[in-house]
Coordinates of C-alpha atoms (C1' of nucleotides) in Angstrom, one line a residue:
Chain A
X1 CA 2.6 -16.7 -24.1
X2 CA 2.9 -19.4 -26.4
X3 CA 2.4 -18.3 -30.1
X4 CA 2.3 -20.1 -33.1
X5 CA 0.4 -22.9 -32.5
X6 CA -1.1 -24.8 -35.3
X7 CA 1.3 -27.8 -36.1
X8 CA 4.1 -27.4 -38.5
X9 CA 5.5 -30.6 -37.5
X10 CA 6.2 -32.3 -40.9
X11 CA 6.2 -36.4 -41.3
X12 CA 9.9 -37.1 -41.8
X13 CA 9.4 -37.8 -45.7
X14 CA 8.8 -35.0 -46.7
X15 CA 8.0 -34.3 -50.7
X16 CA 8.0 -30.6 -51.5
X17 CA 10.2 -28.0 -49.0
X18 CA 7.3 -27.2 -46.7
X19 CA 3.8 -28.2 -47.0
X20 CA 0.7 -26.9 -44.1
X21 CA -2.4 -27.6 -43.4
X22 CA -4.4 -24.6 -43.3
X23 CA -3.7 -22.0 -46.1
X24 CA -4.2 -18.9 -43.6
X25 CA -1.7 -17.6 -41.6
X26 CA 0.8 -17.7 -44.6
X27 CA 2.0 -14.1 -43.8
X28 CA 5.5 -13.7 -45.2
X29 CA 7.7 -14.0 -42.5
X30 CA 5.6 -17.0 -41.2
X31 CA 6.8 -18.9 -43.7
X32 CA 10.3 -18.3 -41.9
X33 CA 9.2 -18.8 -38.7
X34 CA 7.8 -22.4 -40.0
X35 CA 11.3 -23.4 -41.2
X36 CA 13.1 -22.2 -38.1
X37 CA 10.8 -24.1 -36.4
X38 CA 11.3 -27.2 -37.8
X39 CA 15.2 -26.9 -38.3
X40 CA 14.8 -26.5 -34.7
X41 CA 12.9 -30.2 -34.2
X42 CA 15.5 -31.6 -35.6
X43 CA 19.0 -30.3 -34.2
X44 CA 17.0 -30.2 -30.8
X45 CA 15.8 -34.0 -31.0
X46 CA 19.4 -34.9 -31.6
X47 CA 21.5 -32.8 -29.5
X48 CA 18.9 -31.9 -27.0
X49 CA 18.7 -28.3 -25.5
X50 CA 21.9 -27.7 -24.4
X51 CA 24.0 -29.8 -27.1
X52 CA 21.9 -27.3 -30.1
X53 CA 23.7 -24.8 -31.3
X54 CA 21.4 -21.9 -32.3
X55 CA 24.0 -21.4 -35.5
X56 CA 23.1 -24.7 -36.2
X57 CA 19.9 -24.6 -36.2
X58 CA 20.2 -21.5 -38.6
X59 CA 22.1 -23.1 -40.7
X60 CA 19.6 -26.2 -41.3
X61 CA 17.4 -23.4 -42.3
X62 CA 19.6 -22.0 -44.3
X63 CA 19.5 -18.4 -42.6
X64 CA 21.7 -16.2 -40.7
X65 CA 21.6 -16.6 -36.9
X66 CA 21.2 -13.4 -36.4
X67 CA 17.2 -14.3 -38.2
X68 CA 16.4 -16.6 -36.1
X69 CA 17.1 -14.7 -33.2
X70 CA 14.9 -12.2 -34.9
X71 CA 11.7 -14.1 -34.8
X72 CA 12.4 -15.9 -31.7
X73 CA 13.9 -13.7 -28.9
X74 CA 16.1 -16.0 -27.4
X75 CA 17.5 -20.1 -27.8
X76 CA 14.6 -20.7 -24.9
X77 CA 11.6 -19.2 -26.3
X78 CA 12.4 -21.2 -29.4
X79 CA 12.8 -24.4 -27.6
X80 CA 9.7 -23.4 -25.5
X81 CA 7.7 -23.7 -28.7
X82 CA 8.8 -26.4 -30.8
X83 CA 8.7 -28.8 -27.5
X84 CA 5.6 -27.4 -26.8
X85 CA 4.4 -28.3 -30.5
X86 CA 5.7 -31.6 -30.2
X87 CA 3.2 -32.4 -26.8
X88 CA 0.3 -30.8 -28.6
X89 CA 0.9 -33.0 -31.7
X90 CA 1.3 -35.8 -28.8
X91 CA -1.4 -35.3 -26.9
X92 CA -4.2 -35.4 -29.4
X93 CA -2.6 -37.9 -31.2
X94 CA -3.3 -40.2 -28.1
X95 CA -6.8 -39.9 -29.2
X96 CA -10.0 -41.5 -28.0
X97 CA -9.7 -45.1 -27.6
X98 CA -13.1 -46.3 -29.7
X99 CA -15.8 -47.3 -27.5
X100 CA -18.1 -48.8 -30.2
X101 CA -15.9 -51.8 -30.6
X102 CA -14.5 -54.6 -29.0
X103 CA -11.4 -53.6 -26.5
X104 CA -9.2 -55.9 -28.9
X105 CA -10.3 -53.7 -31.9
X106 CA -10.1 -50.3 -29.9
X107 CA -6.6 -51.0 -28.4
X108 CA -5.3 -52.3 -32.0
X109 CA -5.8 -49.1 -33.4
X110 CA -4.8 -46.9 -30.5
X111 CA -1.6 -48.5 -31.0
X112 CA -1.2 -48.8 -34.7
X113 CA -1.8 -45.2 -34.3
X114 CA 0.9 -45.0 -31.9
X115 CA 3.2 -46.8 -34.3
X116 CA 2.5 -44.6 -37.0
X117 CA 3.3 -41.3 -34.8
X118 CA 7.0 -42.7 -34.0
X119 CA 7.3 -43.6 -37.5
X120 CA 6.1 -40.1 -39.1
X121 CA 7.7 -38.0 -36.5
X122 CA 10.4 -40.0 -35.3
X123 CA 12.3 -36.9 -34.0
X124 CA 9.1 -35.6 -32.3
X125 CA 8.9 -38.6 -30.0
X126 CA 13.2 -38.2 -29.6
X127 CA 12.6 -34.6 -28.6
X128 CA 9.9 -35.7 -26.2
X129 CA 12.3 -38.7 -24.7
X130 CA 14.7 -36.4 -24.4
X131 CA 12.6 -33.7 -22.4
X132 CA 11.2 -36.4 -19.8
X133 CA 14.4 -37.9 -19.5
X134 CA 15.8 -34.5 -18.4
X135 CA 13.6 -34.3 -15.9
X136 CA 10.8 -32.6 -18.0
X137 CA 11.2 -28.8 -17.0
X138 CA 9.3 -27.3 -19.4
X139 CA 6.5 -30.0 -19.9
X140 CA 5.9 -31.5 -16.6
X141 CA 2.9 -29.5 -15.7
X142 CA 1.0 -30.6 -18.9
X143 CA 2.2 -34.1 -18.0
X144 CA 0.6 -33.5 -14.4
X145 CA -2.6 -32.1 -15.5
X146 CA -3.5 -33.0 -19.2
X147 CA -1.8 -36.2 -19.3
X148 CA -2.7 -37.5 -16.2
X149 CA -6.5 -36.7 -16.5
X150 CA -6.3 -39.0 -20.2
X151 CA -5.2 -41.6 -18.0
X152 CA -7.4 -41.5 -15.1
X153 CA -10.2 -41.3 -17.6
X154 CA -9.4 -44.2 -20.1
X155 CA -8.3 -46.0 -17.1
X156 CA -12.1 -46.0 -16.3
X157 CA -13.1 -47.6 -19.2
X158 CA -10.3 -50.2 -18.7
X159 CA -11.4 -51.4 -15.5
X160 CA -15.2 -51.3 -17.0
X161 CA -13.7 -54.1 -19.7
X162 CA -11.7 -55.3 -16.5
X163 CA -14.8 -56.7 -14.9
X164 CA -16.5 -57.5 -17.9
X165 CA -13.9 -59.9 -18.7
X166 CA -12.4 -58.7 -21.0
X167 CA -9.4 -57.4 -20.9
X168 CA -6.4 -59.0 -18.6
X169 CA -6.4 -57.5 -14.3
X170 CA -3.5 -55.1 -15.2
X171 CA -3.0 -52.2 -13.4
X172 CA -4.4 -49.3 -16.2
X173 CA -1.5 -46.7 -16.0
X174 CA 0.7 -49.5 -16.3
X175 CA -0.8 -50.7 -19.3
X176 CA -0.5 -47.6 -21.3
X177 CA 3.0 -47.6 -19.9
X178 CA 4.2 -50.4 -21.7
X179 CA 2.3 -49.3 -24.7
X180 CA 4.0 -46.2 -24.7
X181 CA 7.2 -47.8 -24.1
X182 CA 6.9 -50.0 -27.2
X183 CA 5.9 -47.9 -30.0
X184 CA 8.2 -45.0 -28.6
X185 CA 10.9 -47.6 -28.6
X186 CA 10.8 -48.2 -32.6
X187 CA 11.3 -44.2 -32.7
X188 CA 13.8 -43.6 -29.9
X189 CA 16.0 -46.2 -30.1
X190 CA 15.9 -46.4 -33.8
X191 CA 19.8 -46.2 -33.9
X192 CA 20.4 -49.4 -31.5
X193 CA 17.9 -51.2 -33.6
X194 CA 19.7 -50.5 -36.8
X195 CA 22.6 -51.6 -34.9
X196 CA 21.4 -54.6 -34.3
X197 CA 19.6 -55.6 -37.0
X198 CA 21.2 -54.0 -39.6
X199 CA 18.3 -52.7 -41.2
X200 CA 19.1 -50.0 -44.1
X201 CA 16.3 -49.1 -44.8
X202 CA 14.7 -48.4 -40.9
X203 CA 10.7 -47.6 -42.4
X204 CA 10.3 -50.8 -44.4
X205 CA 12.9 -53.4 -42.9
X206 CA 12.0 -52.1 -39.1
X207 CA 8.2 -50.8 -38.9
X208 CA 6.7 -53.2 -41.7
X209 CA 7.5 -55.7 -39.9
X210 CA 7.4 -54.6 -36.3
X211 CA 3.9 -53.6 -36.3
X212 CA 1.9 -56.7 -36.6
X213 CA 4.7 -58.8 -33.7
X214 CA 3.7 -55.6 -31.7
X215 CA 0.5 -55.4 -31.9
X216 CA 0.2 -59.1 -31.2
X217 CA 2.2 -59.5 -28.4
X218 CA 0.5 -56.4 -26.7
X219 CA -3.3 -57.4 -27.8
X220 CA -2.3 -60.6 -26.1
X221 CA -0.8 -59.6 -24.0
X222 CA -3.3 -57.1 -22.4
X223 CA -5.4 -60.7 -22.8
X224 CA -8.0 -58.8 -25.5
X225 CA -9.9 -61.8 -26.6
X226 CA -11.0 -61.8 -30.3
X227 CA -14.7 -61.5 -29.7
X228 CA -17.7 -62.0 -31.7
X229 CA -19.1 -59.2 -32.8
X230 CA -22.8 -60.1 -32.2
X231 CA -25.6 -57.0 -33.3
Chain B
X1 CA 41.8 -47.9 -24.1
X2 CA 39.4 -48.1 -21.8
X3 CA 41.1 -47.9 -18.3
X4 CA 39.1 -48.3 -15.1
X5 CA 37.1 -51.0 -15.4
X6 CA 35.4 -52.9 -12.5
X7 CA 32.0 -52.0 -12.3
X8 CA 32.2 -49.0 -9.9
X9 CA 28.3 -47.8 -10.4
X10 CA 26.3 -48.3 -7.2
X11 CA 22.9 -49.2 -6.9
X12 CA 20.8 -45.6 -6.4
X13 CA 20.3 -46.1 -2.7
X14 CA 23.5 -46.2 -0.9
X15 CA 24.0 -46.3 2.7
X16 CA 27.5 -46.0 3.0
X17 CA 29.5 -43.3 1.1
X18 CA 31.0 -46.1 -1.1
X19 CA 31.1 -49.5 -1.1
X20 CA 32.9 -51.1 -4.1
X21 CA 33.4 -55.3 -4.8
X22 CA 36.6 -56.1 -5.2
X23 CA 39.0 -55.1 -2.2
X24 CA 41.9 -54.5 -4.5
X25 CA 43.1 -51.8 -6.3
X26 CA 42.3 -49.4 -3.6
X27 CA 45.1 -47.1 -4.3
X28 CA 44.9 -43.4 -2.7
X29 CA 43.4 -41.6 -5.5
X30 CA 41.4 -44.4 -7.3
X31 CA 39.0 -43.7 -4.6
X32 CA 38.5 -40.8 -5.7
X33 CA 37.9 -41.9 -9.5
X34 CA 35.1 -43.4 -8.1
X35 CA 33.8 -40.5 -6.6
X36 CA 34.3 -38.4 -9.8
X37 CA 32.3 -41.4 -11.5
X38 CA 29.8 -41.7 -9.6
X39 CA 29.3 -38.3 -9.6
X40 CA 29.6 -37.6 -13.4
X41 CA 27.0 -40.8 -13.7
X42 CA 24.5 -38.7 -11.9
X43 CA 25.1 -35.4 -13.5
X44 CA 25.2 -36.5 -16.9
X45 CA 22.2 -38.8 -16.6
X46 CA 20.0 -35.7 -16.2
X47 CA 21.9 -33.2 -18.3
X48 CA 23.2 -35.4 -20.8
X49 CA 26.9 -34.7 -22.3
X50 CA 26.8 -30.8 -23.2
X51 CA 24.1 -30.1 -20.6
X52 CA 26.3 -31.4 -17.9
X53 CA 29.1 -28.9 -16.5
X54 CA 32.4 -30.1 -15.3
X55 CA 31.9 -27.7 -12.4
X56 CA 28.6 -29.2 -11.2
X57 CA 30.1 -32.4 -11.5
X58 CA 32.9 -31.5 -9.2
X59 CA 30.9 -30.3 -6.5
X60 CA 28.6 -33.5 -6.8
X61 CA 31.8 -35.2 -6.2
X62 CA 32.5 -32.4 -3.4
X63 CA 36.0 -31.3 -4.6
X64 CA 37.6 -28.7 -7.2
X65 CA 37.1 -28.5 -10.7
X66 CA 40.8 -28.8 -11.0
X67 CA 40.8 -32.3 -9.4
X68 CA 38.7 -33.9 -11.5
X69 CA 40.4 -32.5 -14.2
X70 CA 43.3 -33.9 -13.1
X71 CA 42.2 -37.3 -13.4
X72 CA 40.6 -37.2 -16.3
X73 CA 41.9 -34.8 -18.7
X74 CA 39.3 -33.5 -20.6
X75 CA 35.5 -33.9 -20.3
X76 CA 35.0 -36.1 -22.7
X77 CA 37.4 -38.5 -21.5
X78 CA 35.6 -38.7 -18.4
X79 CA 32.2 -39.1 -20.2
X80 CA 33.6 -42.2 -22.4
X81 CA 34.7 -43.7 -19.3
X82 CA 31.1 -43.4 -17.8
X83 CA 29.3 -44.3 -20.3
X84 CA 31.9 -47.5 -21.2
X85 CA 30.9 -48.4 -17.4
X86 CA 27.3 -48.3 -18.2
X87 CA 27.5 -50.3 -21.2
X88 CA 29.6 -52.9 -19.3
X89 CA 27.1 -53.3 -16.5
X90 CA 24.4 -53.6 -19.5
X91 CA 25.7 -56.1 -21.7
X92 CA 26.7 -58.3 -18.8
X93 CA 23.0 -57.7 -17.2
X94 CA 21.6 -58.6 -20.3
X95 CA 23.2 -62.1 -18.7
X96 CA 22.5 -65.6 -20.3
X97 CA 19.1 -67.0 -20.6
X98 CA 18.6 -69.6 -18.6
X99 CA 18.3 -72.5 -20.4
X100 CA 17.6 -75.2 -18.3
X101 CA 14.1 -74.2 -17.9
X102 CA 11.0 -73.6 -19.7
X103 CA 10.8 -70.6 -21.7
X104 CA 8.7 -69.1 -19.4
X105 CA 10.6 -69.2 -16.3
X106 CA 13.7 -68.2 -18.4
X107 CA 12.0 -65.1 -19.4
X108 CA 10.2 -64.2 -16.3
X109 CA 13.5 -63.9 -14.8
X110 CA 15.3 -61.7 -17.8
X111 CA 12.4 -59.7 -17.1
X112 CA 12.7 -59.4 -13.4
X113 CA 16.4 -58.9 -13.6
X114 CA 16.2 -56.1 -16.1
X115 CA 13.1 -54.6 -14.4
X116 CA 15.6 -54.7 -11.2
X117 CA 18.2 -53.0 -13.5
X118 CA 16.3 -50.4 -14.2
X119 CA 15.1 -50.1 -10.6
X120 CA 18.3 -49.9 -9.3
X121 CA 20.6 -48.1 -12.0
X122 CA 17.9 -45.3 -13.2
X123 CA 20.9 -42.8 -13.9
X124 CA 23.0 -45.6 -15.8
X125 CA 19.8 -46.5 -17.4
X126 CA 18.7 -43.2 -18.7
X127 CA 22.4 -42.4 -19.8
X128 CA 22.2 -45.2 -22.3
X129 CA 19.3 -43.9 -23.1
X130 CA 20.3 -40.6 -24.0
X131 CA 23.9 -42.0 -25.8
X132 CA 21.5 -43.7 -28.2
X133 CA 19.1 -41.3 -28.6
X134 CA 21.7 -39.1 -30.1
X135 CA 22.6 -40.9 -32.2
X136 CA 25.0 -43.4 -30.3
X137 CA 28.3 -41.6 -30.9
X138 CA 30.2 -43.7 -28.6
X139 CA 29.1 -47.0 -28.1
X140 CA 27.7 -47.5 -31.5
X141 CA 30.7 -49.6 -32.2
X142 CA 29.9 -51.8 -29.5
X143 CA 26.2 -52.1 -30.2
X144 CA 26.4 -53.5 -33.5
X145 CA 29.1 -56.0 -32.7
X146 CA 28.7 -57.2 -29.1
X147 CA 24.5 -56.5 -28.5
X148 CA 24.2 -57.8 -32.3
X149 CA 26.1 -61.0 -31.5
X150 CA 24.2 -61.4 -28.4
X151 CA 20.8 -60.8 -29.8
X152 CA 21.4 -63.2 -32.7
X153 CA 22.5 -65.6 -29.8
X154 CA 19.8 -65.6 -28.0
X155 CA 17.5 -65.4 -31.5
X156 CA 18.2 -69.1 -32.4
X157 CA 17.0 -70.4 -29.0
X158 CA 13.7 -68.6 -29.3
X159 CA 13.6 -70.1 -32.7
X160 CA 13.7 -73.3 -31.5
X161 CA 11.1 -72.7 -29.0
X162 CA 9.1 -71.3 -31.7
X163 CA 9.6 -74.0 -33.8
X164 CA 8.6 -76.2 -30.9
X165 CA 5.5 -74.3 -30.2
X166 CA 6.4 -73.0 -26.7
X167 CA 6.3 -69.4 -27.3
X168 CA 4.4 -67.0 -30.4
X169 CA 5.9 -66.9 -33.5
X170 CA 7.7 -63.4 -33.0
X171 CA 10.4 -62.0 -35.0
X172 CA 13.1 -62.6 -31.8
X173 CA 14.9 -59.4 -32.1
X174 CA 11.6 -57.1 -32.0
X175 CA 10.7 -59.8 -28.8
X176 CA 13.9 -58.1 -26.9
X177 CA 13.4 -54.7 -28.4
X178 CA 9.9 -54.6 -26.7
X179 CA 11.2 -56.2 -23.8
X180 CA 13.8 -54.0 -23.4
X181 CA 11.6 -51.1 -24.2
X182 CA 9.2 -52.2 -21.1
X183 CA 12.0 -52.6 -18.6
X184 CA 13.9 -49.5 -19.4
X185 CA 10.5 -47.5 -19.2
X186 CA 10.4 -47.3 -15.7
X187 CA 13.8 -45.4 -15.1
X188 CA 13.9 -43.5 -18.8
X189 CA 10.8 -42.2 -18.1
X190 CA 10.0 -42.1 -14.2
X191 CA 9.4 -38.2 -14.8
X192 CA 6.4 -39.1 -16.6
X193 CA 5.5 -41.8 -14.8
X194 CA 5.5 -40.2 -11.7
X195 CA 3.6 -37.0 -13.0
X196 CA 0.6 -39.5 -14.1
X197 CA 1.1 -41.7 -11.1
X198 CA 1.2 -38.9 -8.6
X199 CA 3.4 -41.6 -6.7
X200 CA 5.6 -40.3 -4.3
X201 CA 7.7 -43.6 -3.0
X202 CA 8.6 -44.5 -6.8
X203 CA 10.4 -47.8 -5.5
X204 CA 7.5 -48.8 -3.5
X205 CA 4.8 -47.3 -5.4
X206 CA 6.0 -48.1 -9.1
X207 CA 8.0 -51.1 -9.3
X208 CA 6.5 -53.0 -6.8
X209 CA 3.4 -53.0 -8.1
X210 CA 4.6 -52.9 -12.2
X211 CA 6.6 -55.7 -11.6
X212 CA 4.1 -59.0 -11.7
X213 CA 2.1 -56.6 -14.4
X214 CA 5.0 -56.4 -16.7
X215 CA 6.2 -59.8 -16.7
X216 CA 2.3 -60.5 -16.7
X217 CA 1.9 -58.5 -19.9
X218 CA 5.0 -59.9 -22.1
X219 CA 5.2 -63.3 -20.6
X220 CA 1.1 -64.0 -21.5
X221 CA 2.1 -61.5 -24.9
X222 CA 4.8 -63.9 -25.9
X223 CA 2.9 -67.0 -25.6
X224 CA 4.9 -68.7 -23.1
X225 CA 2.5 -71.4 -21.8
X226 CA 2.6 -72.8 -18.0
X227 CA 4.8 -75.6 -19.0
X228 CA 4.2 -78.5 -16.8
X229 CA 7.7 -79.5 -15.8
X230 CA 7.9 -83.0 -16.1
X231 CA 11.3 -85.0 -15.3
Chain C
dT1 C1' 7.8 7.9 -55.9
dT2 C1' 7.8 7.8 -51.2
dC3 C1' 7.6 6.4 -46.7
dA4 C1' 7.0 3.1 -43.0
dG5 C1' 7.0 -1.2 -41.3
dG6 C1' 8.9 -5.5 -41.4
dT7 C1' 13.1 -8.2 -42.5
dT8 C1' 18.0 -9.4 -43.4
dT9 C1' 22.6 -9.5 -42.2
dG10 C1' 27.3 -9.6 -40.3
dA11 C1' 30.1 -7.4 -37.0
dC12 C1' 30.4 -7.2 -32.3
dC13 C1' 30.1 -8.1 -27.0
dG14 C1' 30.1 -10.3 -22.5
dA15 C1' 29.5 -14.3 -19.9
dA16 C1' 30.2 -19.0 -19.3
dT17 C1' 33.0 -22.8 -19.4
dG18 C1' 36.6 -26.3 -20.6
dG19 C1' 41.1 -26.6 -19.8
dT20 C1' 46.1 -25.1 -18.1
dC21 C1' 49.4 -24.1 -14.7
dA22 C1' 52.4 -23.3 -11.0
dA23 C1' 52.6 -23.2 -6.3
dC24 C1' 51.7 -26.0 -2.5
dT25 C1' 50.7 -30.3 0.4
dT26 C1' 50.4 -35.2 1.2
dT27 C1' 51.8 -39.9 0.7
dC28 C1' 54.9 -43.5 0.8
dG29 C1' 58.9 -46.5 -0.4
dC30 C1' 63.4 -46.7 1.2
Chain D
dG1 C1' 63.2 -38.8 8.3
dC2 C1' 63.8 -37.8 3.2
dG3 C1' 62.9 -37.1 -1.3
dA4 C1' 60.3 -38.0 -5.2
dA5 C1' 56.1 -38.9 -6.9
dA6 C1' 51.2 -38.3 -6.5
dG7 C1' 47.6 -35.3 -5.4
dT8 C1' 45.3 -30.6 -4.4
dT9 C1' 44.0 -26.1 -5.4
dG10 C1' 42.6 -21.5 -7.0
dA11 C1' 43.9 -18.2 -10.3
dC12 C1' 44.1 -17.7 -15.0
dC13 C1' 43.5 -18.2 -20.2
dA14 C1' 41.2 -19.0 -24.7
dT15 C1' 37.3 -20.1 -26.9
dT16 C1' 32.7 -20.7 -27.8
dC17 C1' 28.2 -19.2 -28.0
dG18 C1' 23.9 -16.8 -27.0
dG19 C1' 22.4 -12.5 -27.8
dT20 C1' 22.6 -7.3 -29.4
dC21 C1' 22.8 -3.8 -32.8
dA22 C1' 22.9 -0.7 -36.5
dA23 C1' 23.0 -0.3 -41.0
dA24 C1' 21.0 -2.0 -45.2
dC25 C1' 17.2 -3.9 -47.8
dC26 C1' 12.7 -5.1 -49.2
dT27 C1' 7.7 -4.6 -50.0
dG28 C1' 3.5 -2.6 -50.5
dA29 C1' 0.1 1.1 -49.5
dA30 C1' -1.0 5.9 -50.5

DNA sequence: TTCAGGTTTGACCGAATGGTCAACTTTCGC
DNA sequence: GCGAAAGTTGACCATTCGGTCAAACCTGAA
């Protein structure tokens, strides 16, 4: 049903006009169907569904509408696959919070890594804001099932550093919550933090600087003590 | 410019058909502005601008799509008043910070008031939230003038606390960005929320038991000590 | 060279939707 | 009560936009 379904997401900055990961799959209209796709991040994340114009999206891809309509039957099916894209890129992008280290080491790189996702893929995380916002009809199953089982599952652990002492008596969910909230914020809400700021140049200004206060205030937030890391 | 412009959103759960402040201005038809903006709050909060249809709106409002029209001429004319409304309630939610207390009671309650914000204004909250997400095309303006002054406000106080050692040495702005982030979480994305939750009371379930987590979380985050209030 | 499959393209179509309008009804000051 | 202004309504129009199509155009295998 789905399709193509390797990521062609690209970071934001990108050098050259398209660069993937694997070098299979580079059959000649693929290429096309690569470009569509991520014209189709883009003009999606912005206008959402309904405000995209497929001609638009052609034209950031420099093609005819009547191509893109070629390789993806209709405005849904294409929507259908770069959203679903953007949850896969999401989803293991959450990752496994490390278990071999301290919570306060563990939760710092779950959500420098965090940080790093809304800052490469900035439209990504817009897309996905956009989707839940709407009500999430396309991805609110994964979000039921997938989603929901990450949680209940690191939430374990949580409540294992929990009685250990080690980590703050919040409620799990709610402390991924605000960590999602956070990072996705810097992403998301880019323009009314250029507004207020005045940053020009968002990645260096906003992120360089953002990262450590955020890190901080959540590590201590979450009350992850700076252990000693006895062998 | 602007036109209407008493606050005429109503928390979500109304038990009356309308109840509005003041009890002026009550002309025939301005009653029925209200409707039509209450209405279009709704709509447009889950299908954003283009999503939303004029139509739909109408019947929310339970009268013709030549009425509404008649009132406000064109869509967007009806959109810029809604969204002017929503920025309103914002900015003057966003309220003083108290500062006749310690920095930690002054910020518990921003954070209870905007948690209660978001509790009862999801629509007007995830409307913002959209408006900036693409981009901010109509309240831009406002956001880097009157949110800019007030963040650079409120930024010298929690310098001063800073430089008095009552709260972590965070870059002020990102403090309100993350706060902000936090609060707005639990209407933008109360979709997702409720899909890992499974909650099915999202007032009782959610905020109820977020609330002491949150402040928890950004209070203990922030470094705002338990002042001991001496006289 | 040829043939077949995939690809490209612009012209075209029908439905949906924002907006107009003119006929009609209600409201309200006098 | 009366008349003008305000409000109501459904039929109608013009445009926009997703999607179709058929005619060309590659490209590469035989």
């Amino acid at each position: 049903m789905a399709g193509v379904m390797e990521n062609q997401l690209q970071p934001s900055k990108r050098s050259g006009p398209l660069r993937i990961g694997p070098a299979e799959s580079r059959s000649i209209g693929n290429r096309q169907r690569d470009k569509i796709v991520h014209a189709a991040t883009q003009v999606f994340s912005r206008k959402g569904y309904d405000g995209a114009r497929v001609d638009e999206i052609a034209r950031h891809a420099a093609l005819p509408k009547g191509n893109v309509l070629y390789y993806f039957k209709t405005k849904q099916d294409l929507y259908r696959v770069v959203i679903e894209q953007v949850v896969a890129l999401w989803l293991d992008a959450l990752g496994d919070i490390a278990l071999d280290t301290s919570p306060r080491v563990a939760i710092s790189q779950y959500i420098t890594r965090k940080l790093a996702l809304s800052r490469n893929y900035p439209e990504a995380s817009r897309l996905f804001a956009m989707e839940v916002i709407s009500g999430a009809p396309i991805i609110g199953e994964q979000l039921r099932s997938q989603l929901r089982e990450w949680v209940e599952e690191k939430g374990l652990v949580f409540r294992r550093w929990q009685r250990e002492g080690r980590m703050a008596a919040i409620e799990p969910a709610h402390a991924f919550f605000m960590i999602w909230a956070v990072t996705q914020t810097y992403a998301d809400f880019q323009t009314q933090i250029e507004a207020v700021t005045g940053a020009k140049d968002y990645d260096a200004e906003i992120y360089d600087l953002a990262a450590p206060d955020v890190v901080a205030v959540l590590v201590r937030g979450l009350g992850l003590r700076d252990e000693e890391l006895v062998t």
